[in-house]
Short mmCIF file of C-alpha atoms and ligand atoms in Angstrom, two decimals:
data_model
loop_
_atom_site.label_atom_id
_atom_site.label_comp_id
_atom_site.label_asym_id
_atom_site.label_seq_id
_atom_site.Cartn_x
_atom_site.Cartn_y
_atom_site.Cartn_z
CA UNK A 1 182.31 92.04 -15.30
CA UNK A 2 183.96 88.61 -15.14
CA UNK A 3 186.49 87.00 -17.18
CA UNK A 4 184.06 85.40 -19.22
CA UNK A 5 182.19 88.09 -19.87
CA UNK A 6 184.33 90.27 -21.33
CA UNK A 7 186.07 87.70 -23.52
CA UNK A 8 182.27 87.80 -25.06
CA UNK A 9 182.45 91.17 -25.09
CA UNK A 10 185.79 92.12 -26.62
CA UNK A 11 184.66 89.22 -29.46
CA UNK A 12 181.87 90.84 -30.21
CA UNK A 13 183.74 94.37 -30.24
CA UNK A 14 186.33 92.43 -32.44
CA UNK A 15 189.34 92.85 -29.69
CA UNK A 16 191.37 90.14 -31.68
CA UNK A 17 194.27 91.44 -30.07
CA UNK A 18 192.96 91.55 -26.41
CA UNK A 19 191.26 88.19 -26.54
CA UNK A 20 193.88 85.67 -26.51
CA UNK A 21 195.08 87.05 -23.05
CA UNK A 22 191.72 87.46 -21.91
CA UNK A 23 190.96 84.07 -22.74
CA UNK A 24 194.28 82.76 -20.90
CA UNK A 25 193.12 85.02 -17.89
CA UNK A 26 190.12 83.45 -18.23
CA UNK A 27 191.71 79.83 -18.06
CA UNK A 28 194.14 81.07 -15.12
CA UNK A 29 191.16 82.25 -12.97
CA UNK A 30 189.56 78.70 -13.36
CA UNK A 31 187.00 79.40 -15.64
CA UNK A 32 185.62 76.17 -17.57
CA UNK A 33 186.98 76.30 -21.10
CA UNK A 34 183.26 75.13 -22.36
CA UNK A 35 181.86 78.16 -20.66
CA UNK A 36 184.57 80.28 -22.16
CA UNK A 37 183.78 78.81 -25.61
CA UNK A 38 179.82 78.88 -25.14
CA UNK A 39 180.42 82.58 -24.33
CA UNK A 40 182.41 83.54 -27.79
CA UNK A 41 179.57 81.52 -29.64
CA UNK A 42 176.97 83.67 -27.80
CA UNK A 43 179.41 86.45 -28.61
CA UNK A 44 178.88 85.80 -32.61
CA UNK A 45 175.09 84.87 -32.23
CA UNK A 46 174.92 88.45 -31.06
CA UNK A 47 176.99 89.49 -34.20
CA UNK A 48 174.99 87.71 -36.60
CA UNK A 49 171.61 89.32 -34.71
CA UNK A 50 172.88 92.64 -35.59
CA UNK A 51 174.12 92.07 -38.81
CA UNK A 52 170.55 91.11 -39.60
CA UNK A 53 169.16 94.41 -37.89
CA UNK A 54 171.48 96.18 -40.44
CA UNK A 55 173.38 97.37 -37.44
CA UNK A 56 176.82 96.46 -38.23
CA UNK A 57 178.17 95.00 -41.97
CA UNK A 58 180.59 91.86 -43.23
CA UNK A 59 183.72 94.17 -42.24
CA UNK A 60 182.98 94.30 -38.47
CA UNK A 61 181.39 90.48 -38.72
CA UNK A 62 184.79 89.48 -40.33
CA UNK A 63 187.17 91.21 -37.19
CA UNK A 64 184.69 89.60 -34.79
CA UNK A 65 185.29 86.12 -36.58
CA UNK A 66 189.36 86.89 -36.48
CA UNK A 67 188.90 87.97 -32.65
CA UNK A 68 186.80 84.93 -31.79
CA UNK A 69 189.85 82.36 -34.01
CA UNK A 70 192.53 84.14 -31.52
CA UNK A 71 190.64 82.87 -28.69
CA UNK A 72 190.15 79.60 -29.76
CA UNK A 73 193.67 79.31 -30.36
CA UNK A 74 194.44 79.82 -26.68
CA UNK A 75 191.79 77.60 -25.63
CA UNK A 76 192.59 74.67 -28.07
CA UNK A 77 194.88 72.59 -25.91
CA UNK A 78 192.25 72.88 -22.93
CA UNK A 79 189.39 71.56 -25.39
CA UNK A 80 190.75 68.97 -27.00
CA UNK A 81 192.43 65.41 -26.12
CA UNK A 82 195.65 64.37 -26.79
CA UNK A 83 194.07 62.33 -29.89
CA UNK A 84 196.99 59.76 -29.56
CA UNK A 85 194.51 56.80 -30.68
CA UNK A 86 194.04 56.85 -34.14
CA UNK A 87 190.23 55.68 -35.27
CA UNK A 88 191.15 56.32 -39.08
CA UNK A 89 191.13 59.71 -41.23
CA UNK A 90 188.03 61.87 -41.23
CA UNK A 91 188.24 64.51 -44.44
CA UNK A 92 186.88 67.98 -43.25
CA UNK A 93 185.48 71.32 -45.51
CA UNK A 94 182.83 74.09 -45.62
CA UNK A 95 181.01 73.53 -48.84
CA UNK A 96 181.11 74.73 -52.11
CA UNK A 97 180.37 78.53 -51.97
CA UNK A 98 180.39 78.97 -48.49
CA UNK A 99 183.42 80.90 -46.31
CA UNK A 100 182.59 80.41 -42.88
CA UNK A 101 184.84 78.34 -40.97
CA UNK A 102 185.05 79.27 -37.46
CA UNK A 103 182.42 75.85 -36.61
CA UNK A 104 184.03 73.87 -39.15
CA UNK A 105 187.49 74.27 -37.18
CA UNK A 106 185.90 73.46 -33.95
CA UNK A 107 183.87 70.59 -35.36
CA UNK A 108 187.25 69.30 -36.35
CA UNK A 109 189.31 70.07 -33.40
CA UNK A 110 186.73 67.88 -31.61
CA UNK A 111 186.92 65.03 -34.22
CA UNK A 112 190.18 65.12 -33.77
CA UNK A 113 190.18 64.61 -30.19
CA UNK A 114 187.84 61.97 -30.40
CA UNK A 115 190.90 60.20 -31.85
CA UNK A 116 190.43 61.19 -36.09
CA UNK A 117 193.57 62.07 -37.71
CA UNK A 118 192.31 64.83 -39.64
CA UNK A 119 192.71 66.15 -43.26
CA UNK A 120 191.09 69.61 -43.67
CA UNK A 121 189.99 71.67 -46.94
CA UNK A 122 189.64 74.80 -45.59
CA UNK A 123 186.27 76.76 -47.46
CA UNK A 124 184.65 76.68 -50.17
CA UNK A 125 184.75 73.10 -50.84
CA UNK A 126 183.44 71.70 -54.35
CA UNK A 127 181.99 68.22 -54.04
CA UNK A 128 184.38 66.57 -55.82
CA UNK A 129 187.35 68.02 -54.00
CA UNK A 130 185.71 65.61 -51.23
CA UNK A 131 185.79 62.54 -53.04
CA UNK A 132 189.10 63.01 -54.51
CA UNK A 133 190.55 63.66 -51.02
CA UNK A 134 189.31 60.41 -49.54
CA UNK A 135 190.71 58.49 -52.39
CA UNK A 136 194.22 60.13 -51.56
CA UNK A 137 194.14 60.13 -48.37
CA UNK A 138 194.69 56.99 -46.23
CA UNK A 139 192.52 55.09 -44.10
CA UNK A 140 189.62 57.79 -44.60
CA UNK A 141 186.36 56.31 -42.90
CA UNK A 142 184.47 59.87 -42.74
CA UNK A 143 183.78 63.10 -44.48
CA UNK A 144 182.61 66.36 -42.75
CA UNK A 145 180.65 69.09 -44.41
CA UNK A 146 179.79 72.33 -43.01
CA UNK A 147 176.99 74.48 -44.32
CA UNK A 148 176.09 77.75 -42.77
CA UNK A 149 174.04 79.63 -45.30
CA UNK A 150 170.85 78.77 -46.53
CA UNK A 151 172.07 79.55 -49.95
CA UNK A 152 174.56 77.06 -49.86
CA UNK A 153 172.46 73.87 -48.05
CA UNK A 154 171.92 72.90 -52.17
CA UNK A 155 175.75 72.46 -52.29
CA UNK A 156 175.65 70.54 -48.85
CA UNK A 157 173.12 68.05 -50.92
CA UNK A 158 175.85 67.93 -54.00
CA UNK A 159 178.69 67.19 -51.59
CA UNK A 160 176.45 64.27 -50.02
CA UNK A 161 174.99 63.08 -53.05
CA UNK A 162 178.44 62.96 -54.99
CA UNK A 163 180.22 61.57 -52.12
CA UNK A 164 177.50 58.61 -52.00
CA UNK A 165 177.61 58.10 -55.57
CA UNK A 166 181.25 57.81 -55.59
CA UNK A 167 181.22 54.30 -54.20
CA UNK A 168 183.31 54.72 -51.09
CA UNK A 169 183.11 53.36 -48.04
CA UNK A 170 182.74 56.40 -46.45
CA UNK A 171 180.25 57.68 -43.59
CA UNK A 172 179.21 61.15 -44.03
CA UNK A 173 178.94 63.54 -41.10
CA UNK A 174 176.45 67.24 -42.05
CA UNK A 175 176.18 70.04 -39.76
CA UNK A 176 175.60 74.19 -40.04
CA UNK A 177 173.34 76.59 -38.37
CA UNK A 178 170.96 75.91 -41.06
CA UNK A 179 170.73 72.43 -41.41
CA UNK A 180 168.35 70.45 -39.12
CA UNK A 181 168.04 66.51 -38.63
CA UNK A 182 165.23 66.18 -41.19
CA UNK A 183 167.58 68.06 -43.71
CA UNK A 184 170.52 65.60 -43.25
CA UNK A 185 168.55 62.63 -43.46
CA UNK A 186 166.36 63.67 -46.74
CA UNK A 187 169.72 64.67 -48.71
CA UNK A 188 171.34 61.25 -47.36
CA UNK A 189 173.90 61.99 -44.95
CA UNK A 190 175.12 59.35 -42.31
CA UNK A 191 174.65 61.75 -39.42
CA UNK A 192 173.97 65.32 -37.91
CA UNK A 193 174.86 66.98 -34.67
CA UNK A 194 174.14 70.71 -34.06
CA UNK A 195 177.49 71.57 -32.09
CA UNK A 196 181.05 70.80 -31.75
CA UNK A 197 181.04 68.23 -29.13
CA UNK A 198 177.90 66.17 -30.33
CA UNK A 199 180.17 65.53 -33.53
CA UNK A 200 182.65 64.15 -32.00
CA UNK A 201 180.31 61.43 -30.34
CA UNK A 202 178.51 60.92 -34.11
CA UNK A 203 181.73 60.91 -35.70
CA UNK A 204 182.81 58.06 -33.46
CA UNK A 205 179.17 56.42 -33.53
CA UNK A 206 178.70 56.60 -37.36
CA UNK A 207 181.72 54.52 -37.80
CA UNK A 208 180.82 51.82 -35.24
CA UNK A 209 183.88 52.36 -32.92
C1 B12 B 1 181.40 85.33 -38.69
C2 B12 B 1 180.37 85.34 -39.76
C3 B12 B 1 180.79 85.63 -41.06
C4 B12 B 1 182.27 85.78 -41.44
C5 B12 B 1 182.88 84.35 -41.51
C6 B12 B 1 184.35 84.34 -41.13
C7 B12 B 1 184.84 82.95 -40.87
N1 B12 B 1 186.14 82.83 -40.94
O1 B12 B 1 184.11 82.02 -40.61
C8 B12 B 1 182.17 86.51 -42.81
C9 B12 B 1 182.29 88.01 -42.58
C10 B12 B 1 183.19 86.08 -43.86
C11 B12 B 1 180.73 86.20 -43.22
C12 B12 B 1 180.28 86.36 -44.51
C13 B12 B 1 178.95 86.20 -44.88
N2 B12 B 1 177.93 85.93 -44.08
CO1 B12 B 1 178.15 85.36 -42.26
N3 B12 B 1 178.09 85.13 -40.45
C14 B12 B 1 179.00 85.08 -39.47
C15 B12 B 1 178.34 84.86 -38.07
C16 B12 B 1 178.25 86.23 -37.40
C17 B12 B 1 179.02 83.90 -37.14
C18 B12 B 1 179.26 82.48 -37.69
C19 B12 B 1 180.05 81.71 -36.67
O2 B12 B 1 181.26 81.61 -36.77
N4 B12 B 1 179.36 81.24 -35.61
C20 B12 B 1 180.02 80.55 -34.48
C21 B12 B 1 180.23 79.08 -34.78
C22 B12 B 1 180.91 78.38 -33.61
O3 B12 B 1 178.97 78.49 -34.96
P1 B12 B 1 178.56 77.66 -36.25
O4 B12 B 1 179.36 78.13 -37.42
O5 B12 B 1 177.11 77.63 -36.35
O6 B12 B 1 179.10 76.18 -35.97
C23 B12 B 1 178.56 75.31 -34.99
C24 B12 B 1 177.39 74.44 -35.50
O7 B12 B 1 176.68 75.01 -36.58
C25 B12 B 1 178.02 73.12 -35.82
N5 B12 B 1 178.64 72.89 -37.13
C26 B12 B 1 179.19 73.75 -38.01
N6 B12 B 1 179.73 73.10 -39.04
C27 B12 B 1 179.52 71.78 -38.84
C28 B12 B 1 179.89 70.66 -39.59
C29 B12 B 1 179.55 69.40 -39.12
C30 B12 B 1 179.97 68.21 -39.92
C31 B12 B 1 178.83 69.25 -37.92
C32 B12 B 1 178.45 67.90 -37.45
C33 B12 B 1 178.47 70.36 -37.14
C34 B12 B 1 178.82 71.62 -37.61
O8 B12 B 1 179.05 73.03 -34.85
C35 B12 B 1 179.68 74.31 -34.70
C36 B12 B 1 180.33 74.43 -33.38
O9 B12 B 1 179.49 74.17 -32.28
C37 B12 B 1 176.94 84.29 -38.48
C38 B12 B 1 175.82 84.49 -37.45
C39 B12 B 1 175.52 83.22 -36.68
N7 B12 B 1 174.73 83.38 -35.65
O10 B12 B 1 175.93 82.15 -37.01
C40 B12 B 1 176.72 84.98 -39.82
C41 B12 B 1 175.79 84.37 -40.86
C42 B12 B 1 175.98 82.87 -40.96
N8 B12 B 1 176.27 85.01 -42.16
C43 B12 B 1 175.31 85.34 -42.90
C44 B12 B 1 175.46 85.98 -44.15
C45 B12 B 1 174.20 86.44 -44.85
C46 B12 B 1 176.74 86.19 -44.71
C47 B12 B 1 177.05 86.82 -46.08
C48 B12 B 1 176.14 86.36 -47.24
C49 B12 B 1 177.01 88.36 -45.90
C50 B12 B 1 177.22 89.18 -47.16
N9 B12 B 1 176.20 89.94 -47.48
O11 B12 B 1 178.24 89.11 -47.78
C51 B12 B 1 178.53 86.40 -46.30
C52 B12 B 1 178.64 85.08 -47.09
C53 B12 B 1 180.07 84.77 -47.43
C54 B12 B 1 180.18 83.34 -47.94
N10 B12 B 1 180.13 83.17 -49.25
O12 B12 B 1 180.27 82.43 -47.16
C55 B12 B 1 173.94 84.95 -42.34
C56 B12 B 1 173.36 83.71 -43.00
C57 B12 B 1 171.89 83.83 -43.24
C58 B12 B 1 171.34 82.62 -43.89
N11 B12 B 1 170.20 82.21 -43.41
O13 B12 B 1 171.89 82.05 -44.79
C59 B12 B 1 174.27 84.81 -40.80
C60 B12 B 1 173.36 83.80 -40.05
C61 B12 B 1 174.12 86.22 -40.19
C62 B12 B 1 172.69 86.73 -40.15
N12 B12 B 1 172.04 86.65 -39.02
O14 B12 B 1 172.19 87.21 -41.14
N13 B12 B 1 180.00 85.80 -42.19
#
Protein backbone atom coordinates (compact mmCIF):
# COMPACT_ATOMS: atom_id res chain seq x y z
CA UNK A 1 0.00 0.00 0.00
CA UNK A 2 1.51 3.46 -0.48
CA UNK A 3 1.66 6.39 1.65
CA UNK A 4 -1.27 7.80 0.19
CA UNK A 5 -3.22 5.10 0.41
CA UNK A 6 -3.26 4.37 3.72
CA UNK A 7 -3.62 7.96 4.91
CA UNK A 8 -7.17 7.26 3.00
CA UNK A 9 -7.44 4.36 4.70
CA UNK A 10 -6.67 5.10 8.34
CA UNK A 11 -9.28 8.34 7.63
CA UNK A 12 -11.76 6.34 6.74
CA UNK A 13 -11.00 3.81 9.75
CA UNK A 14 -10.91 7.11 11.85
CA UNK A 15 -6.96 6.67 12.82
CA UNK A 16 -6.96 10.39 14.05
CA UNK A 17 -4.05 9.55 15.93
CA UNK A 18 -2.02 7.72 13.16
CA UNK A 19 -2.82 10.21 10.45
CA UNK A 20 -0.90 13.22 11.16
CA UNK A 21 2.38 11.11 10.90
CA UNK A 22 1.15 9.31 8.07
CA UNK A 23 0.40 12.36 6.37
CA UNK A 24 4.02 13.86 7.23
CA UNK A 25 5.41 10.42 5.90
CA UNK A 26 3.46 11.01 3.18
CA UNK A 27 4.96 14.63 2.56
CA UNK A 28 8.61 13.21 3.39
CA UNK A 29 8.33 10.48 0.69
CA UNK A 30 7.41 13.26 -1.92
CA UNK A 31 3.98 12.69 -2.28
CA UNK A 32 1.97 15.81 -3.79
CA UNK A 33 0.04 17.39 -0.94
CA UNK A 34 -3.11 17.73 -3.53
CA UNK A 35 -2.97 14.02 -4.01
CA UNK A 36 -2.70 13.53 -0.30
CA UNK A 37 -5.72 15.83 0.21
CA UNK A 38 -7.80 14.39 -2.87
CA UNK A 39 -7.20 11.03 -1.14
CA UNK A 40 -8.76 12.05 2.52
CA UNK A 41 -11.74 13.62 0.48
CA UNK A 42 -12.15 10.27 -1.36
CA UNK A 43 -11.57 8.87 2.11
CA UNK A 44 -14.94 10.72 3.47
CA UNK A 45 -16.88 10.24 0.11
CA UNK A 46 -16.46 6.62 1.04
CA UNK A 47 -17.74 7.47 4.63
CA UNK A 48 -20.65 9.30 3.58
CA UNK A 49 -21.45 6.16 0.92
CA UNK A 50 -21.70 3.95 3.82
CA UNK A 51 -23.38 6.00 6.10
CA UNK A 52 -26.09 6.04 3.47
CA UNK A 53 -25.98 2.09 3.12
CA UNK A 54 -26.72 2.16 6.92
CA UNK A 55 -23.33 0.61 7.32
CA UNK A 56 -21.72 2.75 9.79
CA UNK A 57 -23.65 5.81 12.00
CA UNK A 58 -22.80 9.77 12.95
CA UNK A 59 -20.34 8.33 15.78
CA UNK A 60 -17.87 6.63 13.37
CA UNK A 61 -18.65 9.60 10.58
CA UNK A 62 -17.69 12.09 13.41
CA UNK A 63 -13.97 10.16 14.32
CA UNK A 64 -13.45 9.96 10.56
CA UNK A 65 -14.11 13.85 10.30
CA UNK A 66 -11.60 14.37 13.55
CA UNK A 67 -9.01 11.89 11.75
CA UNK A 68 -9.32 13.62 8.39
CA UNK A 69 -8.89 17.62 10.54
CA UNK A 70 -5.48 15.97 12.03
CA UNK A 71 -4.31 15.48 8.64
CA UNK A 72 -5.10 18.60 7.31
CA UNK A 73 -3.36 20.14 10.03
CA UNK A 74 -0.07 18.60 8.95
CA UNK A 75 -0.66 19.36 5.46
CA UNK A 76 -1.75 23.07 5.93
CA UNK A 77 1.57 24.82 5.53
CA UNK A 78 2.24 22.68 2.23
CA UNK A 79 -1.30 23.86 0.81
CA UNK A 80 -1.44 27.13 1.41
CA UNK A 81 0.65 30.46 0.53
CA UNK A 82 2.24 32.61 2.72
CA UNK A 83 -0.93 35.04 2.23
CA UNK A 84 1.40 38.08 2.98
CA UNK A 85 -0.69 40.33 0.39
CA UNK A 86 -3.69 41.40 1.84
CA UNK A 87 -6.80 41.67 -0.89
CA UNK A 88 -9.26 42.78 2.03
CA UNK A 89 -11.31 40.57 4.68
CA UNK A 90 -13.45 37.71 3.44
CA UNK A 91 -16.11 36.62 6.45
CA UNK A 92 -16.39 32.72 6.47
CA UNK A 93 -19.37 30.18 8.15
CA UNK A 94 -21.39 26.96 7.57
CA UNK A 95 -24.96 28.07 7.64
CA UNK A 96 -27.58 28.23 9.94
CA UNK A 97 -28.33 24.61 11.09
CA UNK A 98 -25.65 22.96 9.53
CA UNK A 99 -22.29 21.40 11.50
CA UNK A 100 -20.08 20.33 8.92
CA UNK A 101 -16.98 22.14 8.61
CA UNK A 102 -14.21 20.12 7.40
CA UNK A 103 -14.81 22.02 3.49
CA UNK A 104 -15.58 25.17 5.02
CA UNK A 105 -11.96 25.17 6.71
CA UNK A 106 -10.33 24.22 3.54
CA UNK A 107 -12.39 26.63 1.46
CA UNK A 108 -10.93 29.16 3.82
CA UNK A 109 -7.44 28.04 4.15
CA UNK A 110 -7.41 28.54 0.35
CA UNK A 111 -9.02 32.05 0.51
CA UNK A 112 -6.67 32.80 2.68
CA UNK A 113 -3.81 31.95 0.62
CA UNK A 114 -5.15 33.63 -2.19
CA UNK A 115 -4.19 36.66 -0.05
CA UNK A 116 -7.90 37.18 2.23
CA UNK A 117 -7.31 37.96 5.74
CA UNK A 118 -9.89 35.84 7.10
CA UNK A 119 -12.60 36.12 9.85
CA UNK A 120 -14.29 32.72 10.48
CA UNK A 121 -17.74 31.77 12.31
CA UNK A 122 -17.24 28.41 12.82
CA UNK A 123 -20.98 26.33 12.24
CA UNK A 124 -24.08 26.89 12.41
CA UNK A 125 -24.16 30.32 11.17
CA UNK A 126 -27.56 32.41 11.37
CA UNK A 127 -27.84 34.92 8.55
CA UNK A 128 -27.58 37.76 10.43
CA UNK A 129 -24.48 36.73 12.32
CA UNK A 130 -23.08 37.34 8.60
CA UNK A 131 -24.11 40.73 8.16
CA UNK A 132 -23.26 41.85 11.53
CA UNK A 133 -19.72 40.47 11.10
CA UNK A 134 -18.99 42.40 7.94
CA UNK A 135 -20.14 45.56 9.52
CA UNK A 136 -17.49 44.89 12.39
CA UNK A 137 -15.06 43.71 10.70
CA UNK A 138 -12.72 45.86 8.56
CA UNK A 139 -12.20 46.09 5.01
CA UNK A 140 -14.66 43.02 4.42
CA UNK A 141 -15.20 42.70 0.51
CA UNK A 142 -16.62 38.93 0.71
CA UNK A 143 -18.74 36.51 2.59
CA UNK A 144 -18.47 32.65 2.37
CA UNK A 145 -21.26 30.26 3.06
CA UNK A 146 -21.04 26.63 3.22
CA UNK A 147 -24.02 24.36 2.85
CA UNK A 148 -23.73 20.64 2.92
CA UNK A 149 -27.16 19.29 3.61
CA UNK A 150 -30.00 19.50 1.52
CA UNK A 151 -31.99 20.43 4.52
CA UNK A 152 -30.12 23.35 5.12
CA UNK A 153 -29.67 24.86 1.20
CA UNK A 154 -33.11 27.05 2.47
CA UNK A 155 -30.79 28.66 5.10
CA UNK A 156 -27.97 29.06 2.38
CA UNK A 157 -30.88 31.23 0.45
CA UNK A 158 -31.57 33.29 3.95
CA UNK A 159 -27.86 33.94 4.43
CA UNK A 160 -27.72 35.25 0.66
CA UNK A 161 -30.85 36.95 0.60
CA UNK A 162 -30.22 38.81 4.03
CA UNK A 163 -26.73 39.54 3.21
CA UNK A 164 -28.01 41.27 -0.19
CA UNK A 165 -30.66 43.05 1.47
CA UNK A 166 -28.40 44.42 3.99
CA UNK A 167 -26.97 47.00 1.64
CA UNK A 168 -23.29 46.14 1.75
CA UNK A 169 -20.89 46.17 -0.58
CA UNK A 170 -20.21 42.81 -0.26
CA UNK A 171 -19.65 39.88 -2.93
CA UNK A 172 -21.02 36.66 -1.85
CA UNK A 173 -19.15 33.42 -2.44
CA UNK A 174 -21.82 29.74 -2.05
CA UNK A 175 -20.50 26.36 -2.12
CA UNK A 176 -21.52 22.63 -0.47
CA UNK A 177 -21.87 19.22 -1.85
CA UNK A 178 -25.36 20.07 -2.51
CA UNK A 179 -25.41 23.19 -4.12
CA UNK A 180 -24.89 23.37 -7.93
CA UNK A 181 -24.27 26.57 -10.23
CA UNK A 182 -27.97 26.93 -11.10
CA UNK A 183 -28.68 26.90 -7.25
CA UNK A 184 -26.25 29.80 -6.49
CA UNK A 185 -27.31 31.89 -9.18
CA UNK A 186 -31.33 31.50 -8.60
CA UNK A 187 -30.90 32.36 -4.71
CA UNK A 188 -28.48 35.37 -5.80
CA UNK A 189 -25.10 34.63 -4.84
CA UNK A 190 -22.01 36.38 -6.53
CA UNK A 191 -20.30 33.06 -7.24
CA UNK A 192 -19.92 29.17 -6.85
CA UNK A 193 -17.03 26.81 -7.09
CA UNK A 194 -17.40 23.08 -6.20
CA UNK A 195 -13.88 22.64 -4.39
CA UNK A 196 -11.33 24.28 -2.34
CA UNK A 197 -9.03 25.59 -4.87
CA UNK A 198 -11.68 26.87 -7.48
CA UNK A 199 -12.70 29.29 -4.50
CA UNK A 200 -9.83 30.71 -4.12
CA UNK A 201 -9.70 31.78 -7.93
CA UNK A 202 -13.69 33.06 -7.54
CA UNK A 203 -12.94 34.62 -4.40
CA UNK A 204 -10.23 36.65 -6.08
CA UNK A 205 -12.36 37.00 -9.44
CA UNK A 206 -15.64 38.09 -7.74
CA UNK A 207 -13.90 41.00 -6.29
CA UNK A 208 -12.18 42.18 -9.50
CA UNK A 209 -8.54 41.80 -8.21
C1 LIG B 1 -18.07 14.12 8.19
C2 LIG B 1 -19.54 14.18 8.00
C3 LIG B 1 -20.33 14.53 9.10
C4 LIG B 1 -19.72 14.98 10.44
C5 LIG B 1 -19.25 16.45 10.25
C6 LIG B 1 -18.04 16.78 11.11
C7 LIG B 1 -17.39 18.05 10.69
N1 LIG B 1 -16.63 18.58 11.62
O1 LIG B 1 -17.54 18.55 9.60
C8 LIG B 1 -20.92 14.81 11.40
C9 LIG B 1 -20.84 13.44 12.06
C10 LIG B 1 -21.07 15.88 12.48
C11 LIG B 1 -22.10 14.78 10.42
C12 LIG B 1 -23.40 14.98 10.83
C13 LIG B 1 -24.50 14.84 9.99
N2 LIG B 1 -24.48 14.48 8.71
CO1 LIG B 1 -22.86 14.39 7.67
N3 LIG B 1 -21.47 13.92 6.60
C14 LIG B 1 -20.14 13.88 6.73
C15 LIG B 1 -19.43 13.37 5.44
C16 LIG B 1 -19.10 11.89 5.67
C17 LIG B 1 -18.18 14.09 5.01
C18 LIG B 1 -18.31 15.61 4.81
C19 LIG B 1 -16.95 16.15 4.50
O2 LIG B 1 -16.27 16.65 5.39
N4 LIG B 1 -16.49 15.98 3.25
C20 LIG B 1 -15.13 16.37 2.82
C21 LIG B 1 -15.08 17.85 2.46
C22 LIG B 1 -13.68 18.24 2.02
O3 LIG B 1 -15.94 18.04 1.36
P1 LIG B 1 -17.11 19.11 1.34
O4 LIG B 1 -17.58 19.37 2.74
O5 LIG B 1 -18.09 18.74 0.32
O6 LIG B 1 -16.40 20.48 0.90
C23 LIG B 1 -15.88 20.72 -0.40
C24 LIG B 1 -16.90 21.32 -1.38
O7 LIG B 1 -18.24 20.99 -1.08
C25 LIG B 1 -16.62 22.78 -1.38
N5 LIG B 1 -17.24 23.65 -0.37
C26 LIG B 1 -17.67 23.39 0.88
N6 LIG B 1 -18.08 24.50 1.50
C27 LIG B 1 -17.91 25.52 0.64
C28 LIG B 1 -18.14 26.90 0.77
C29 LIG B 1 -17.85 27.73 -0.30
C30 LIG B 1 -18.09 29.20 -0.14
C31 LIG B 1 -17.35 27.20 -1.50
C32 LIG B 1 -17.07 28.10 -2.64
C33 LIG B 1 -17.08 25.83 -1.65
C34 LIG B 1 -17.36 25.00 -0.57
O8 LIG B 1 -15.22 22.83 -1.17
C35 LIG B 1 -14.86 21.84 -0.19
C36 LIG B 1 -13.43 21.46 -0.35
O9 LIG B 1 -13.07 21.03 -1.63
C37 LIG B 1 -20.55 13.60 4.38
C38 LIG B 1 -20.46 12.70 3.13
C39 LIG B 1 -19.92 13.44 1.93
N7 LIG B 1 -19.61 12.69 0.90
O10 LIG B 1 -19.80 14.64 1.90
C40 LIG B 1 -21.81 13.41 5.22
C41 LIG B 1 -23.13 14.04 4.80
C42 LIG B 1 -22.92 15.45 4.29
N8 LIG B 1 -23.91 14.09 6.10
C43 LIG B 1 -25.11 13.77 5.94
C44 LIG B 1 -26.06 13.71 6.99
C45 LIG B 1 -27.43 13.17 6.64
C46 LIG B 1 -25.73 14.12 8.29
C47 LIG B 1 -26.68 14.16 9.51
C48 LIG B 1 -28.09 14.70 9.23
C49 LIG B 1 -26.73 12.73 10.10
C50 LIG B 1 -27.66 12.52 11.27
N9 LIG B 1 -28.62 11.66 11.06
O11 LIG B 1 -27.51 13.12 12.30
C51 LIG B 1 -25.89 15.06 10.50
C52 LIG B 1 -26.29 16.54 10.37
C53 LIG B 1 -25.64 17.37 11.44
C54 LIG B 1 -25.82 18.85 11.12
N10 LIG B 1 -26.85 19.46 11.68
O12 LIG B 1 -25.06 19.39 10.36
C55 LIG B 1 -25.48 13.49 4.48
C56 LIG B 1 -26.23 14.65 3.82
C57 LIG B 1 -27.33 14.18 2.93
C58 LIG B 1 -28.05 15.31 2.31
N11 LIG B 1 -28.34 15.14 1.05
O13 LIG B 1 -28.35 16.31 2.90
C59 LIG B 1 -24.07 13.16 3.86
C60 LIG B 1 -23.93 13.49 2.36
C61 LIG B 1 -23.83 11.65 4.10
C62 LIG B 1 -24.74 10.75 3.28
N12 LIG B 1 -24.25 10.21 2.19
O14 LIG B 1 -25.87 10.53 3.64
N13 LIG B 1 -21.71 14.54 9.19
Amino acid sequence: MSKVEDVKAKVEAGKSKLVPGLVQEALDAGDAPQAILAAMIDAMSVVGEKFSKGEIFVPEMLIAAKAMAKGVEVLKPSLAGDGSTSLGTCVIGTVAGDLHDIGKNLVSMMIESAGFDMVDLGVDVPAEKFVEAAKENANVKLVACSGLLTTTMPALKEAVATIKGSGLDVKVIVGGAPVTPEYAAEIGADAYAPDAGTAAVKAKEVIGA
